[in-house]
PDB file of C-alpha atoms in Angstrom:
ATOM      1  CA  UNK A   1       0.000   0.000   0.000  1.00  0.00           C
ATOM      2  CA  UNK A   2       1.397   3.418  -0.990  1.00  0.00           C
ATOM      3  CA  UNK A   3       1.977   6.148   1.601  1.00  0.00           C
ATOM      4  CA  UNK A   4       2.317   9.932   1.477  1.00  0.00           C
ATOM      5  CA  UNK A   5       4.239  11.709   4.240  1.00  0.00           C
ATOM      6  CA  UNK A   6       3.236  15.328   4.841  1.00  0.00           C
ATOM      7  CA  UNK A   7       4.395  17.922   7.374  1.00  0.00           C
ATOM      8  CA  UNK A   8       2.912  21.357   8.010  1.00  0.00           C
ATOM      9  CA  UNK A   9       3.884  24.530   9.837  1.00  0.00           C
ATOM     10  CA  UNK A  10       2.391  25.383  13.258  1.00  0.00           C
ATOM     11  CA  UNK A  11      -1.078  26.858  13.045  1.00  0.00           C
ATOM     12  CA  UNK A  12      -1.740  25.676   9.495  1.00  0.00           C
ATOM     13  CA  UNK A  13      -5.081  23.889   9.218  1.00  0.00           C
ATOM     14  CA  UNK A  14      -4.895  21.421   6.306  1.00  0.00           C
ATOM     15  CA  UNK A  15      -7.960  19.443   7.357  1.00  0.00           C
ATOM     16  CA  UNK A  16     -10.064  20.051   4.232  1.00  0.00           C
ATOM     17  CA  UNK A  17      -7.238  18.924   1.932  1.00  0.00           C
ATOM     18  CA  UNK A  18      -6.461  15.886   4.039  1.00  0.00           C
ATOM     19  CA  UNK A  19     -10.112  14.821   4.064  1.00  0.00           C
ATOM     20  CA  UNK A  20     -10.428  15.286   0.310  1.00  0.00           C
ATOM     21  CA  UNK A  21      -7.258  13.294  -0.323  1.00  0.00           C
ATOM     22  CA  UNK A  22      -8.403  10.426   1.896  1.00  0.00           C
ATOM     23  CA  UNK A  23     -11.829  10.404   0.211  1.00  0.00           C
ATOM     24  CA  UNK A  24     -10.356  10.248  -3.285  1.00  0.00           C
ATOM     25  CA  UNK A  25      -7.509   7.863  -2.393  1.00  0.00           C
ATOM     26  CA  UNK A  26      -8.954   5.339   0.067  1.00  0.00           C
ATOM     27  CA  UNK A  27      -6.196   2.825  -0.650  1.00  0.00           C
ATOM     28  CA  UNK A  28      -3.365   5.245   0.211  1.00  0.00           C
ATOM     29  CA  UNK A  29      -1.932   5.875   3.675  1.00  0.00           C
ATOM     30  CA  UNK A  30      -1.608   9.561   4.590  1.00  0.00           C
ATOM     31  CA  UNK A  31       0.840  10.398   7.373  1.00  0.00           C
ATOM     32  CA  UNK A  32       0.310  14.088   8.195  1.00  0.00           C
ATOM     33  CA  UNK A  33       2.006  15.642  11.200  1.00  0.00           C
ATOM     34  CA  UNK A  34       2.307  19.220  12.471  1.00  0.00           C
ATOM     35  CA  UNK A  35       5.800  20.528  13.077  1.00  0.00           C
ATOM     36  CA  UNK A  36       6.746  22.173  16.359  1.00  0.00           C
ATOM     37  CA  UNK A  37       8.000  25.739  16.225  1.00  0.00           C
ATOM     38  CA  UNK A  38      11.625  25.898  15.218  1.00  0.00           C
ATOM     39  CA  UNK A  39      11.590  22.790  13.022  1.00  0.00           C
ATOM     40  CA  UNK A  40      12.336  23.699   9.422  1.00  0.00           C
ATOM     41  CA  UNK A  41       9.959  21.857   7.065  1.00  0.00           C
ATOM     42  CA  UNK A  42      12.579  22.015   4.315  1.00  0.00           C
ATOM     43  CA  UNK A  43      14.908  19.960   6.492  1.00  0.00           C
ATOM     44  CA  UNK A  44      12.174  17.329   6.688  1.00  0.00           C
ATOM     45  CA  UNK A  45      11.903  17.349   2.904  1.00  0.00           C
ATOM     46  CA  UNK A  46      15.667  17.246   2.414  1.00  0.00           C
ATOM     47  CA  UNK A  47      16.010  14.273   4.744  1.00  0.00           C
ATOM     48  CA  UNK A  48      13.249  12.386   2.938  1.00  0.00           C
ATOM     49  CA  UNK A  49      11.074  12.263   6.056  1.00  0.00           C
ATOM     50  CA  UNK A  50       8.345  14.085   4.139  1.00  0.00           C
ATOM     51  CA  UNK A  51       7.399  14.240   0.470  1.00  0.00           C
ATOM     52  CA  UNK A  52       5.399  17.460   0.670  1.00  0.00           C
ATOM     53  CA  UNK A  53       5.167  20.273   3.219  1.00  0.00           C
ATOM     54  CA  UNK A  54       2.843  23.167   3.973  1.00  0.00           C
ATOM     55  CA  UNK A  55       5.205  26.025   4.780  1.00  0.00           C
ATOM     56  CA  UNK A  56       4.828  29.610   6.043  1.00  0.00           C
ATOM     57  CA  UNK A  57       6.869  32.538   4.758  1.00  0.00           C
ATOM     58  CA  UNK A  58       6.660  36.368   4.627  1.00  0.00           C
ATOM     59  CA  UNK A  59       4.728  37.735   1.682  1.00  0.00           C
ATOM     60  CA  UNK A  60       7.067  38.574  -1.171  1.00  0.00           C
ATOM     61  CA  UNK A  61       9.816  36.266   0.091  1.00  0.00           C
ATOM     62  CA  UNK A  62       9.010  32.878  -1.387  1.00  0.00           C
ATOM     63  CA  UNK A  63      11.510  30.121  -0.534  1.00  0.00           C
ATOM     64  CA  UNK A  64      11.130  28.680  -4.046  1.00  0.00           C
ATOM     65  CA  UNK A  65      14.543  27.932  -5.512  1.00  0.00           C
ATOM     66  CA  UNK A  66      16.434  25.580  -7.798  1.00  0.00           C
ATOM     67  CA  UNK A  67      15.949  22.981  -5.115  1.00  0.00           C
ATOM     68  CA  UNK A  68      12.333  23.576  -4.067  1.00  0.00           C
ATOM     69  CA  UNK A  69       8.994  23.969  -5.768  1.00  0.00           C
ATOM     70  CA  UNK A  70       6.725  26.265  -3.728  1.00  0.00           C
ATOM     71  CA  UNK A  71       3.119  27.028  -4.681  1.00  0.00           C
ATOM     72  CA  UNK A  72       1.530  29.948  -2.752  1.00  0.00           C
ATOM     73  CA  UNK A  73      -1.878  28.882  -1.464  1.00  0.00           C
ATOM     74  CA  UNK A  74      -3.308  31.662   0.691  1.00  0.00           C
ATOM     75  CA  UNK A  75      -2.360  34.736   2.725  1.00  0.00           C
ATOM     76  CA  UNK A  76      -2.589  34.984   6.508  1.00  0.00           C
ATOM     77  CA  UNK A  77      -3.640  38.285   8.059  1.00  0.00           C
ATOM     78  CA  UNK A  78      -1.513  39.661  10.899  1.00  0.00           C
ATOM     79  CA  UNK A  79      -3.122  40.405  14.256  1.00  0.00           C
ATOM     80  CA  UNK A  80      -2.109  42.195  17.422  1.00  0.00           C
ATOM     81  CA  UNK A  81      -2.522  40.176  20.625  1.00  0.00           C
ATOM     82  CA  UNK A  82      -3.116  42.039  23.879  1.00  0.00           C
ATOM     83  CA  UNK A  83      -4.384  41.486  27.404  1.00  0.00           C
ATOM     84  CA  UNK A  84      -8.116  41.886  27.959  1.00  0.00           C
ATOM     85  CA  UNK A  85      -7.747  45.235  29.710  1.00  0.00           C
ATOM     86  CA  UNK A  86      -5.579  46.705  26.951  1.00  0.00           C
ATOM     87  CA  UNK A  87      -6.782  49.555  24.706  1.00  0.00           C
ATOM     88  CA  UNK A  88      -6.833  47.116  21.770  1.00  0.00           C
ATOM     89  CA  UNK A  89      -9.833  45.365  23.298  1.00  0.00           C
ATOM     90  CA  UNK A  90     -12.079  48.348  22.581  1.00  0.00           C
ATOM     91  CA  UNK A  91     -11.601  48.185  18.820  1.00  0.00           C
ATOM     92  CA  UNK A  92     -14.054  46.231  16.678  1.00  0.00           C
ATOM     93  CA  UNK A  93     -12.831  42.709  15.947  1.00  0.00           C
ATOM     94  CA  UNK A  94     -13.844  42.832  12.275  1.00  0.00           C
ATOM     95  CA  UNK A  95     -11.915  46.001  11.388  1.00  0.00           C
ATOM     96  CA  UNK A  96      -8.196  46.746  11.328  1.00  0.00           C
ATOM     97  CA  UNK A  97      -6.592  48.913  13.961  1.00  0.00           C
ATOM     98  CA  UNK A  98      -4.865  51.813  12.224  1.00  0.00           C
ATOM     99  CA  UNK A  99      -1.090  51.801  12.411  1.00  0.00           C
ATOM    100  CA  UNK A 100      -1.173  55.267  13.991  1.00  0.00           C
ATOM    101  CA  UNK A 101      -3.375  53.994  16.843  1.00  0.00           C
ATOM    102  CA  UNK A 102      -0.891  51.238  17.660  1.00  0.00           C
ATOM    103  CA  UNK A 103       2.270  53.281  17.109  1.00  0.00           C
ATOM    104  CA  UNK A 104       2.925  53.821  20.835  1.00  0.00           C
ATOM    105  CA  UNK A 105       2.121  50.320  22.020  1.00  0.00           C
ATOM    106  CA  UNK A 106       5.028  48.324  23.384  1.00  0.00           C
ATOM    107  CA  UNK A 107       5.678  45.369  21.114  1.00  0.00           C
ATOM    108  CA  UNK A 108       7.429  42.154  21.949  1.00  0.00           C
ATOM    109  CA  UNK A 109      10.198  41.138  19.546  1.00  0.00           C
ATOM    110  CA  UNK A 110       9.779  37.550  18.262  1.00  0.00           C
ATOM    111  CA  UNK A 111      13.573  37.280  18.107  1.00  0.00           C
ATOM    112  CA  UNK A 112      13.590  37.408  21.918  1.00  0.00           C
ATOM    113  CA  UNK A 113      11.318  34.376  22.040  1.00  0.00           C
ATOM    114  CA  UNK A 114      12.938  31.594  20.016  1.00  0.00           C
ATOM    115  CA  UNK A 115      11.307  28.157  20.015  1.00  0.00           C
ATOM    116  CA  UNK A 116      13.615  26.905  22.736  1.00  0.00           C
ATOM    117  CA  UNK A 117      12.370  29.764  24.936  1.00  0.00           C
ATOM    118  CA  UNK A 118       8.717  29.005  24.318  1.00  0.00           C
ATOM    119  CA  UNK A 119       8.142  30.848  21.043  1.00  0.00           C
ATOM    120  CA  UNK A 120       4.713  32.310  20.365  1.00  0.00           C
ATOM    121  CA  UNK A 121       3.163  30.618  23.395  1.00  0.00           C
ATOM    122  CA  UNK A 122       5.634  32.371  25.700  1.00  0.00           C
ATOM    123  CA  UNK A 123       4.979  35.701  23.977  1.00  0.00           C
ATOM    124  CA  UNK A 124       1.285  35.373  24.770  1.00  0.00           C
ATOM    125  CA  UNK A 125       2.163  34.405  28.332  1.00  0.00           C
ATOM    126  CA  UNK A 126       3.980  37.729  28.691  1.00  0.00           C
ATOM    127  CA  UNK A 127       1.115  39.585  26.986  1.00  0.00           C
ATOM    128  CA  UNK A 128      -1.392  38.055  29.412  1.00  0.00           C
ATOM    129  CA  UNK A 129       0.688  39.110  32.430  1.00  0.00           C
ATOM    130  CA  UNK A 130      -0.702  42.637  32.171  1.00  0.00           C
ATOM    131  CA  UNK A 131       2.620  44.362  31.590  1.00  0.00           C
ATOM    132  CA  UNK A 132       1.031  46.282  28.718  1.00  0.00           C
ATOM    133  CA  UNK A 133       3.012  44.681  25.920  1.00  0.00           C
ATOM    134  CA  UNK A 134       1.436  43.392  22.718  1.00  0.00           C
ATOM    135  CA  UNK A 135       2.536  40.740  20.228  1.00  0.00           C
ATOM    136  CA  UNK A 136       2.140  40.703  16.454  1.00  0.00           C
ATOM    137  CA  UNK A 137       1.722  37.331  14.759  1.00  0.00           C
ATOM    138  CA  UNK A 138      -0.260  35.575  12.015  1.00  0.00           C
ATOM    139  CA  UNK A 139      -3.872  34.945  12.976  1.00  0.00           C
ATOM    140  CA  UNK A 140      -3.498  31.120  12.818  1.00  0.00           C
ATOM    141  CA  UNK A 141      -0.685  31.306  15.366  1.00  0.00           C
ATOM    142  CA  UNK A 142      -2.827  33.437  17.682  1.00  0.00           C
ATOM    143  CA  UNK A 143      -5.617  30.897  17.389  1.00  0.00           C
ATOM    144  CA  UNK A 144      -3.231  27.996  17.937  1.00  0.00           C
ATOM    145  CA  UNK A 145      -2.102  29.473  21.272  1.00  0.00           C
ATOM    146  CA  UNK A 146      -5.383  31.158  22.197  1.00  0.00           C
ATOM    147  CA  UNK A 147      -5.995  32.075  25.818  1.00  0.00           C
ATOM    148  CA  UNK A 148      -9.066  33.373  27.632  1.00  0.00           C
ATOM    149  CA  UNK A 149      -7.097  36.308  29.022  1.00  0.00           C
ATOM    150  CA  UNK A 150      -5.734  37.440  25.640  1.00  0.00           C
ATOM    151  CA  UNK A 151      -7.641  39.068  22.776  1.00  0.00           C
ATOM    152  CA  UNK A 152      -6.600  39.661  19.184  1.00  0.00           C
ATOM    153  CA  UNK A 153      -7.483  42.311  16.608  1.00  0.00           C
ATOM    154  CA  UNK A 154      -6.542  42.834  12.972  1.00  0.00           C
ATOM    155  CA  UNK A 155      -3.907  45.494  12.484  1.00  0.00           C
ATOM    156  CA  UNK A 156      -2.817  47.405   9.398  1.00  0.00           C
ATOM    157  CA  UNK A 157       0.701  48.187   8.318  1.00  0.00           C
ATOM    158  CA  UNK A 158       2.084  44.754   9.174  1.00  0.00           C
ATOM    159  CA  UNK A 159       3.408  42.331   6.574  1.00  0.00           C
ATOM    160  CA  UNK A 160       1.134  39.341   6.009  1.00  0.00           C
ATOM    161  CA  UNK A 161       2.426  35.807   5.770  1.00  0.00           C
ATOM    162  CA  UNK A 162       1.776  33.221   3.085  1.00  0.00           C
ATOM    163  CA  UNK A 163       1.173  29.490   3.338  1.00  0.00           C
ATOM    164  CA  UNK A 164       2.452  27.451   0.417  1.00  0.00           C
ATOM    165  CA  UNK A 165       2.926  23.863  -0.657  1.00  0.00           C
ATOM    166  CA  UNK A 166       6.552  22.782  -1.099  1.00  0.00           C
ATOM    167  CA  UNK A 167       8.253  19.706  -2.529  1.00  0.00           C
ATOM    168  CA  UNK A 168      11.665  18.848  -3.959  1.00  0.00           C
ATOM    169  CA  UNK A 169      12.639  20.023  -7.420  1.00  0.00           C
ATOM    170  CA  UNK A 170      14.711  17.822  -9.733  1.00  0.00           C
ATOM    171  CA  UNK A 171      17.933  19.600 -10.697  1.00  0.00           C
ATOM    172  CA  UNK A 172      21.010  17.818 -12.092  1.00  0.00           C
ATOM    173  CA  UNK A 173      23.198  20.361 -10.288  1.00  0.00           C
ATOM    174  CA  UNK A 174      22.039  19.157  -6.882  1.00  0.00           C
ATOM    175  CA  UNK A 175      24.256  16.915  -4.742  1.00  0.00           C
ATOM    176  CA  UNK A 176      23.612  13.201  -5.159  1.00  0.00           C
ATOM    177  CA  UNK A 177      21.599  12.798  -1.948  1.00  0.00           C
ATOM    178  CA  UNK A 178      19.414  15.810  -2.687  1.00  0.00           C
ATOM    179  CA  UNK A 179      18.956  14.666  -6.259  1.00  0.00           C
ATOM    180  CA  UNK A 180      17.905  11.207  -5.106  1.00  0.00           C
ATOM    181  CA  UNK A 181      15.306  12.654  -2.719  1.00  0.00           C
ATOM    182  CA  UNK A 182      13.968  14.935  -5.456  1.00  0.00           C
ATOM    183  CA  UNK A 183      13.723  12.136  -8.003  1.00  0.00           C
ATOM    184  CA  UNK A 184      11.937   9.862  -5.548  1.00  0.00           C
ATOM    185  CA  UNK A 185       9.485  12.611  -4.585  1.00  0.00           C
ATOM    186  CA  UNK A 186       8.665  13.515  -8.175  1.00  0.00           C
ATOM    187  CA  UNK A 187       8.368   9.862  -9.152  1.00  0.00           C
ATOM    188  CA  UNK A 188       5.798   9.327  -6.396  1.00  0.00           C
ATOM    189  CA  UNK A 189       2.331   9.653  -7.999  1.00  0.00           C
ATOM    190  CA  UNK A 190       0.790  10.508  -4.627  1.00  0.00           C
ATOM    191  CA  UNK A 191       2.796  13.746  -4.530  1.00  0.00           C
ATOM    192  CA  UNK A 192       1.189  14.945  -7.746  1.00  0.00           C
ATOM    193  CA  UNK A 193      -2.174  13.643  -6.562  1.00  0.00           C
ATOM    194  CA  UNK A 194      -1.946  15.749  -3.388  1.00  0.00           C
ATOM    195  CA  UNK A 195      -0.809  18.789  -5.384  1.00  0.00           C
ATOM    196  CA  UNK A 196      -3.921  18.336  -7.506  1.00  0.00           C
ATOM    197  CA  UNK A 197      -6.128  18.152  -4.416  1.00  0.00           C
ATOM    198  CA  UNK A 198      -4.622  21.331  -2.962  1.00  0.00           C
ATOM    199  CA  UNK A 199      -4.976  23.137  -6.291  1.00  0.00           C
ATOM    200  CA  UNK A 200      -8.629  22.212  -6.408  1.00  0.00           C
ATOM    201  CA  UNK A 201      -8.570  19.771  -9.292  1.00  0.00           C
ATOM    202  CA  UNK A 202     -11.642  17.616  -9.553  1.00  0.00           C
ATOM    203  CA  UNK A 203     -11.273  13.980  -8.644  1.00  0.00           C
ATOM    204  CA  UNK A 204     -11.872  13.040 -12.298  1.00  0.00           C
ATOM    205  CA  UNK A 205      -9.483  15.631 -13.730  1.00  0.00           C
ATOM    206  CA  UNK A 206      -7.319  14.189 -16.496  1.00  0.00           C
ATOM    207  CA  UNK A 207      -4.323  15.951 -14.904  1.00  0.00           C
ATOM    208  CA  UNK A 208      -4.454  13.628 -11.914  1.00  0.00           C
ATOM    209  CA  UNK A 209      -2.024  10.692 -12.361  1.00  0.00           C
ATOM    210  CA  UNK A 210      -4.566   8.150 -11.159  1.00  0.00           C
ATOM    211  CA  UNK A 211      -7.118   9.445 -13.656  1.00  0.00           C
ATOM    212  CA  UNK A 212      -4.581   9.417 -16.488  1.00  0.00           C
ATOM    213  CA  UNK A 213      -3.626   5.853 -15.574  1.00  0.00           C
ATOM    214  CA  UNK A 214      -7.261   4.780 -15.477  1.00  0.00           C
ATOM    215  CA  UNK A 215      -8.016   6.484 -18.800  1.00  0.00           C
ATOM    216  CA  UNK A 216      -4.995   4.833 -20.413  1.00  0.00           C
ATOM    217  CA  UNK A 217      -6.051   1.464 -19.039  1.00  0.00           C
ATOM    218  CA  UNK A 218      -9.619   1.946 -20.279  1.00  0.00           C
ATOM    219  CA  UNK A 219      -8.367   3.072 -23.702  1.00  0.00           C
ATOM    220  CA  UNK A 220      -6.194  -0.037 -23.940  1.00  0.00           C
ATOM    221  CA  UNK A 221      -9.147  -2.215 -22.971  1.00  0.00           C
ATOM    222  CA  UNK A 222     -11.277  -0.546 -25.646  1.00  0.00           C
ATOM    223  CA  UNK A 223      -8.563  -1.135 -28.246  1.00  0.00           C
ATOM    224  CA  UNK A 224      -8.322  -4.788 -27.262  1.00  0.00           C
ATOM    225  CA  UNK A 225     -12.098  -5.228 -27.423  1.00  0.00           C
ATOM    226  CA  UNK A 226     -12.248  -3.490 -30.796  1.00  0.00           C
ATOM    227  CA  UNK A 227      -9.453  -5.670 -32.159  1.00  0.00           C
ATOM    228  CA  UNK A 228     -11.159  -8.784 -30.801  1.00  0.00           C
ATOM    229  CA  UNK A 229     -14.479  -7.732 -32.339  1.00  0.00           C
ATOM    230  CA  UNK A 230     -12.839  -7.030 -35.694  1.00  0.00           C
ATOM    231  CA  UNK A 231     -11.080 -10.392 -35.579  1.00  0.00           C
ATOM    232  CA  UNK A 232     -14.345 -12.209 -34.870  1.00  0.00           C
ATOM    233  CA  UNK A 233     -16.084 -10.330 -37.661  1.00  0.00           C
ATOM    234  CA  UNK A 234     -13.288 -11.131 -40.121  1.00  0.00           C
ATOM    235  CA  UNK A 235     -13.413 -14.817 -39.172  1.00  0.00           C
ATOM    236  CA  UNK A 236     -17.173 -14.871 -39.590  1.00  0.00           C
ATOM    237  CA  UNK A 237     -16.980 -13.218 -43.017  1.00  0.00           C
ATOM    238  CA  UNK A 238     -14.302 -15.686 -44.140  1.00  0.00           C
ATOM    239  CA  UNK A 239     -16.418 -18.598 -42.963  1.00  0.00           C
ATOM    240  CA  UNK A 240     -19.444 -17.249 -44.826  1.00  0.00           C
ATOM    241  CA  UNK A 241     -17.420 -16.818 -48.033  1.00  0.00           C
ATOM    242  CA  UNK A 242     -16.095 -20.371 -47.788  1.00  0.00           C
ATOM    243  CA  UNK A 243     -19.603 -21.677 -47.198  1.00  0.00           C
ATOM    244  CA  UNK A 244     -20.971 -19.817 -50.223  1.00  0.00           C
ATOM    245  CA  UNK A 245     -18.085 -21.017 -52.390  1.00  0.00           C
ATOM    246  CA  UNK A 246     -18.586 -24.629 -51.308  1.00  0.00           C
ATOM    247  CA  UNK A 247     -22.326 -24.454 -51.894  1.00  0.00           C
ATOM    248  CA  UNK A 248     -21.940 -22.878 -55.330  1.00  0.00           C
ATOM    249  CA  UNK A 249     -19.290 -25.374 -56.481  1.00  0.00           C
ATOM    250  CA  UNK A 250     -21.331 -28.460 -55.489  1.00  0.00           C
ATOM    251  CA  UNK A 251     -24.449 -27.652 -57.619  1.00  0.00           C
ATOM    252  CA  UNK A 252     -24.566 -28.755 -61.370  1.00  0.00           C
ATOM    253  CA  UNK A 253     -24.500 -25.734 -63.628  1.00  0.00           C
ATOM    254  CA  UNK A 254     -24.394 -23.655 -60.510  1.00  0.00           C
ATOM    255  CA  UNK A 255     -21.783 -21.174 -61.699  1.00  0.00           C
ATOM    256  CA  UNK A 256     -21.855 -18.840 -64.645  1.00  0.00           C
ATOM    257  CA  UNK A 257     -18.553 -20.218 -65.913  1.00  0.00           C
ATOM    258  CA  UNK A 258     -20.011 -23.765 -65.886  1.00  0.00           C
ATOM    259  CA  UNK A 259     -22.954 -22.686 -68.003  1.00  0.00           C
ATOM    260  CA  UNK A 260     -20.692 -21.021 -70.514  1.00  0.00           C
ATOM    261  CA  UNK A 261     -18.509 -24.090 -70.779  1.00  0.00           C
ATOM    262  CA  UNK A 262     -21.581 -26.282 -71.342  1.00  0.00           C
ATOM    263  CA  UNK A 263     -22.909 -24.111 -74.164  1.00  0.00           C
ATOM    264  CA  UNK A 264     -19.555 -24.023 -75.827  1.00  0.00           C
ATOM    265  CA  UNK A 265     -19.189 -27.776 -75.360  1.00  0.00           C
ATOM    266  CA  UNK A 266     -22.079 -28.649 -77.751  1.00  0.00           C
ATOM    267  CA  UNK A 267     -21.222 -26.885 -81.020  1.00  0.00           C
ATOM    268  CA  UNK A 268     -20.924 -30.127 -83.061  1.00  0.00           C
ATOM    269  CA  UNK A 269     -24.492 -31.176 -82.389  1.00  0.00           C
ATOM    270  CA  UNK A 270     -25.709 -27.738 -83.301  1.00  0.00           C
ATOM    271  CA  UNK A 271     -23.711 -27.858 -86.527  1.00  0.00           C
ATOM    272  CA  UNK A 272     -25.111 -31.244 -87.434  1.00  0.00           C
ATOM    273  CA  UNK A 273     -28.565 -29.935 -86.916  1.00  0.00           C
ATOM    274  CA  UNK A 274     -27.982 -27.070 -89.257  1.00  0.00           C
ATOM    275  CA  UNK A 275     -26.518 -29.418 -91.857  1.00  0.00           C
ATOM    276  CA  UNK A 276     -29.444 -31.770 -91.610  1.00  0.00           C
ATOM    277  CA  UNK A 277     -31.744 -28.858 -92.033  1.00  0.00           C
ATOM    278  CA  UNK A 278     -30.144 -27.787 -95.265  1.00  0.00           C
ATOM    279  CA  UNK A 279     -29.996 -31.312 -96.510  1.00  0.00           C
ATOM    280  CA  UNK A 280     -33.593 -31.871 -95.688  1.00  0.00           C
ATOM    281  CA  UNK A 281     -34.629 -28.884 -97.699  1.00  0.00           C
ATOM    282  CA  UNK A 282     -32.712 -30.282-100.666  1.00  0.00           C
ATOM    283  CA  UNK A 283     -34.320 -33.725-100.378  1.00  0.00           C
ATOM    284  CA  UNK A 284     -37.716 -32.202-100.153  1.00  0.00           C
TER     285      UNK A 284
END
C-alpha cells in the first residue's frame, strides 16, 4: 500500500485537503504531522522524512529555488494580541486597527522568544501578564495558542504571511543525496495527486495521475475489445465466403462459368442440326 508523508507549519489547518485526499484515495496511507516551532519543514523534505510540506513565509519572500517547488496557497492576516484590559480590546474585531493607533504600544520582539524559549506561546504568556506589551503574529498562530485572558485584533501596516505547498525540485546540479530525494518525490504519484487536491482539481481531472492511468487502461481495454471484435467479424466473413463457395461449387451448372462451358461444349451437335436442315430442304 502506498503512503504519502506530509508535514505542516504550526497553526496551518490542512484538514479540508487531508479529508479530500483520503476520500479520493482510500487505498493510500496519509501520514500528516504538524511541526513544532523551530523545526524547518525544508529539512524534513531534504532528509526524505516528508514528500510534501505546507510552509509559512513572509509575503514577497518565497523560498522557491532551484531545489524547491513552492506554490503559494493563501495569505494569513496579521493580528495584534493584547491582554483583555488593553486599549486594543475596545476596537471592533472585524476592522483593522490603524497603524497610527498602535504606534505607541510596546511590542514584543519575536527574536527574543525563540522556540527553545517558548516561542509564540511564551509571547502570549507575557502579553497576558498585564505588563502592557502586545505581540504581532499571524492569525493562525494566535488561534493555535489562544488564551481566555488574551484578545486579538486585525492590524494594518504589518506584513502578512503566506502558506504554500513545497516539494523537492529535480535539478542535475544538486548533490547526489538531494537529487535522489527529489527524483523519488517527483516519481511518487501521490505527490502529484496531493498537489492536484490542494490546487482544487476535480477527482476526475485528467491531470491527476490516477485518472490518467485509469483512462490509459480503459483506452487499452477498448482497443483490445475493438481488435477482438474485428477479428471475430473477419473470421465470420471468411467462414461465410467459404460456405458460399462450397455451396456454389457443389451444384450442377451452378456457376456462370459452368454454363458457358456447357454451351460451348455442344457446337458439333448444333452444326449437325444445321446441316441436316439444309440437306432436308434439298431432299424435299
